[in-house]
Amino acid sequence: MSKPLSDHERRKQISVRGLAGVENVTDLKQNFNRHLHFTLVKDRNVATRRDYYFALAHTVRDHLIGRWIRTQQHYYEKDPKRVYYISLEFYMGRSLQNTMVNLALENACDEATYQLGLDMEELEDMEEDAGLGNGGLGRLAACFLDSMASLGLAAYGYGIRYEFGIFNQKIVNGWQVEEADDWLRYGNPWEKARPEYMRPVHFYGRTEHQPGGVKWVDTQVVLALPYDTPIPGYRNNVVNTMRLWSAKAPCEFNLKDFNVGGYIQAVLDRNLAENISRVLYPNDNFFEGKELRLKQEYFVVSATLQDIIRRFKVSKFGSREIARTDFSKLPDKVAIQLNDTHPAMAIPELMRVLVDEEKLTWENAWDICVRTCAYTNHTVLPEALERWPVDLFAHLLPRHLEIVYEINRRHLEKVAAKYPGDNDRLCRMSLIEEGGQKRINMAHLCIVGSHAVNGVAQIHSDILKATMYVPKISTSLSVMPYITVCTCVRVKMFDANLHGHLSPLMSRRLCQVSRRNPTINKNHPNNSQLIYRKSFISFAKMIIRLITAIGEVINNDPVVGDRLKVIFLENYRVTLAEKIIPAADLSEQISTAGTEASGTGNMKFMLNGALTIGTMDGANVEMAEEAGEENLFIFGMRVDDVDALDKRGYHAEEYYNRLPELKQAIDQIAGGFFSPKQPDLFKEIVNMLMHHDRFKVFADYEDYIKCQEKVNALYKNPKEWTKKVIYNIAGCGKFSSDRTIAQYAREIWGMEPTHEKLPAPDDKQ
Ligand SMILES: *Cc1c(COP(=O)(O)O)cnc(C)c1O
């Protein structure tokens, strides 16, 4: 561990401001040793690499504490409008390096660990990813927290502290095997439990309609135990809070129930209640209507709203603390942003609190609710839209079902007044889908209950406007719902200045990015066929198996085997993305136009010096606009072409018969060329491509291949290639999540980002 450190040297070289003061390094070493001794209870003879990581993490964490407390004090004193970003996913990855960078501690820590004979990068590698997300939606939430803190917004992330995050992916004999992500096993130095702020969340029961109002009674209670994680802004001494709830059974859980088999069984059954926060559902862009998932969604919403309302009520007025009771001020003090429909229950829950508990009139409560809430849509794919069965709702949340029905009754009354006799429109716009099993359309609930609706890219917002009827009509809301665009991404691969020009570090990196290793092709999930709903996961796994099978053939081929490699990188996650995205030359963003809401990997690659081969879909459209279409490799159908093809009728065999190369590839897959021991292994994939491909990928095939030939030709000309790279990096400023969040603040939350810097605290303990 004390070998010469090339990474250390690198960090020294790239250090713009030189090493932090010697005193700082001395303090860091001292505190590191103190934590090793007092926190880890180890000496240097028995300490493991993980112990050293924890000692360093605690040492860095100490520098957050003063800033964290003072930021929260500052918010309490100044009482600014608060932003509450509610999300079922926060895909944070690791915290140590991000904290060091944002607090400008990285060089000093590197020097301190070096002087202690340790390699900081090796210690950083011991940290578990906080993998509390599936992909883009969860990573977006993490980037937004970072940006809200960096812009000085009084913001909070609210979610669930899953005991198990996204599964670890192992590839065994070419097949995906999932492993539980036991990320908390060794403890999490970045969180602080707050049992004193535990809150009850109610489920089941029934409603009683009395003259004084409605009561929700005979409920089962689960406690929500908050864990706080600090969210440091970029070198502005702001530290915001991400509060994640963990489910805890009450002490008396089941003990009073006479139908339970006694004390031991009652204690064992506590697991049932605590399962609510056990595991993240590994569904990306797919709705699986499981009761436990609905419980998770209501659990986070109920606990969070209790917190929001408590904080609203105790806010300061001048120098006095007053119990604020005028809820008409709620939209001036609180913005609630719903990350997709997953936390949509915030709307009926806020109505329940305001009407049933705070005794507001329905009209007043609704006005407040709409002006407080805003909704971000993440997809137009029908299989991803949350449509909860009314029966399940009635059982789990009977009062909320009544409230949703009342919201819908008033909503449809307004639609009917505006479009008399238009029954089709009433059905289309209803929050309740009739016919067969009755379901609640959560997107419609969000659109009706919010003052702002946004998509995640321009083209996505345009498609939303054209396909989601609700926002286009006046529902006599206090504020008209509108659709805005907010694309964004921020994974700090380099410390890049994203405001339209290059940082010195980025310029230097450019010399290195123009030529690197062979491209890693992206396996786009949109290309999987979703008619296999029941076995969706196993169909995705079959696609992975096909990729590894093709790899086995190509990588062992005597002719191309040492010139071309197909490598499936297992267990893709934030930490792996941070490594492979800066290493790539070509980014493949090849969704059929109109199907990918935004994509975010596309923007990360652009920022990091890869060129894009892509369709005119999602954020690709805006990337081409910013960098110049001639600096991307754009191919394939536009949305209009796809619509026209739909009208004409898509027939895969036309392309198969016309394009010999395509025919050969499909025939090889179908005939067992890649699976000689099991020739029909991939017949379902071929069947899907030939007969029920909703994504019509063959229609884009010919143009894709032509475009790849252009890519190959340009790759032989490093100067021209690098020129395009420079145009891309120079044009990617728009995709900074700082820019996105500033736009959310102005257009949705009605606040101006302060860019305020707080004074640095005295870290001496
Ligand atoms: C950015 C990111 C994603 C989402 O990528 P898309 O291109 O938007 O699908 C998924 N996982 C990780 C780890 C990421 O960093």
JSON list of C-alpha atoms and ligand atoms in Angstrom, two decimals, residues 91 135-136 139 522 572-574 577 599-601 604, ligand 1:
[
{"chain": "A", "resi": 91, "resn": "TYR", "atom": "CA", "xyz": [-29.03, 7.21, -7.25]},
{"chain": "A", "resi": 135, "resn": "GLY", "atom": "CA", "xyz": [-31.01, 4.66, -13.84]},
{"chain": "A", "resi": 136, "resn": "GLY", "atom": "CA", "xyz": [-31.73, 8.08, -15.28]},
{"chain": "A", "resi": 139, "resn": "ARG", "atom": "CA", "xyz": [-29.45, 9.83, -11.06]},
{"chain": "A", "resi": 522, "resn": "LYS", "atom": "CA", "xyz": [-24.85, 0.57, -25.72]},
{"chain": "A", "resi": 572, "resn": "TYR", "atom": "CA", "xyz": [-23.21, -1.02, -14.52]},
{"chain": "A", "resi": 573, "resn": "ARG", "atom": "CA", "xyz": [-23.68, 1.59, -11.78]},
{"chain": "A", "resi": 574, "resn": "VAL", "atom": "CA", "xyz": [-22.65, 5.18, -10.99]},
{"chain": "A", "resi": 577, "resn": "ALA", "atom": "CA", "xyz": [-20.25, 5.04, -15.40]},
{"chain": "A", "resi": 599, "resn": "GLY", "atom": "CA", "xyz": [-31.72, 10.05, -22.14]},
{"chain": "A", "resi": 600, "resn": "THR", "atom": "CA", "xyz": [-28.96, 11.38, -19.93]},
{"chain": "A", "resi": 601, "resn": "GLY", "atom": "CA", "xyz": [-26.00, 9.17, -20.85]},
{"chain": "A", "resi": 604, "resn": "LYS", "atom": "CA", "xyz": [-22.56, 12.71, -20.14]},
{"chain": "B", "resi": 1, "resn": "LIG", "atom": "C1", "xyz": [-26.80, 8.29, -16.41]},
{"chain": "B", "resi": 1, "resn": "LIG", "atom": "C2", "xyz": [-26.98, 6.96, -15.86]},
{"chain": "B", "resi": 1, "resn": "LIG", "atom": "C3", "xyz": [-28.06, 6.17, -16.24]},
{"chain": "B", "resi": 1, "resn": "LIG", "atom": "C4", "xyz": [-29.08, 6.65, -17.22]},
{"chain": "B", "resi": 1, "resn": "LIG", "atom": "O1", "xyz": [-28.58, 6.66, -18.53]},
{"chain": "B", "resi": 1, "resn": "LIG", "atom": "P1", "xyz": [-29.58, 6.90, -19.76]},
{"chain": "B", "resi": 1, "resn": "LIG", "atom": "O2", "xyz": [-28.66, 7.15, -20.90]},
{"chain": "B", "resi": 1, "resn": "LIG", "atom": "O3", "xyz": [-30.39, 8.12, -19.42]},
{"chain": "B", "resi": 1, "resn": "LIG", "atom": "O4", "xyz": [-30.41, 5.69, -19.89]},
{"chain": "B", "resi": 1, "resn": "LIG", "atom": "C5", "xyz": [-28.18, 4.91, -15.72]},
{"chain": "B", "resi": 1, "resn": "LIG", "atom": "N1", "xyz": [-27.27, 4.43, -14.84]},
{"chain": "B", "resi": 1, "resn": "LIG", "atom": "C6", "xyz": [-26.22, 5.17, -14.46]},
{"chain": "B", "resi": 1, "resn": "LIG", "atom": "C7", "xyz": [-25.25, 4.58, -13.49]},
{"chain": "B", "resi": 1, "resn": "LIG", "atom": "C8", "xyz": [-26.03, 6.45, -14.93]},
{"chain": "B", "resi": 1, "resn": "LIG", "atom": "O5", "xyz": [-24.99, 7.17, -14.51]}
]
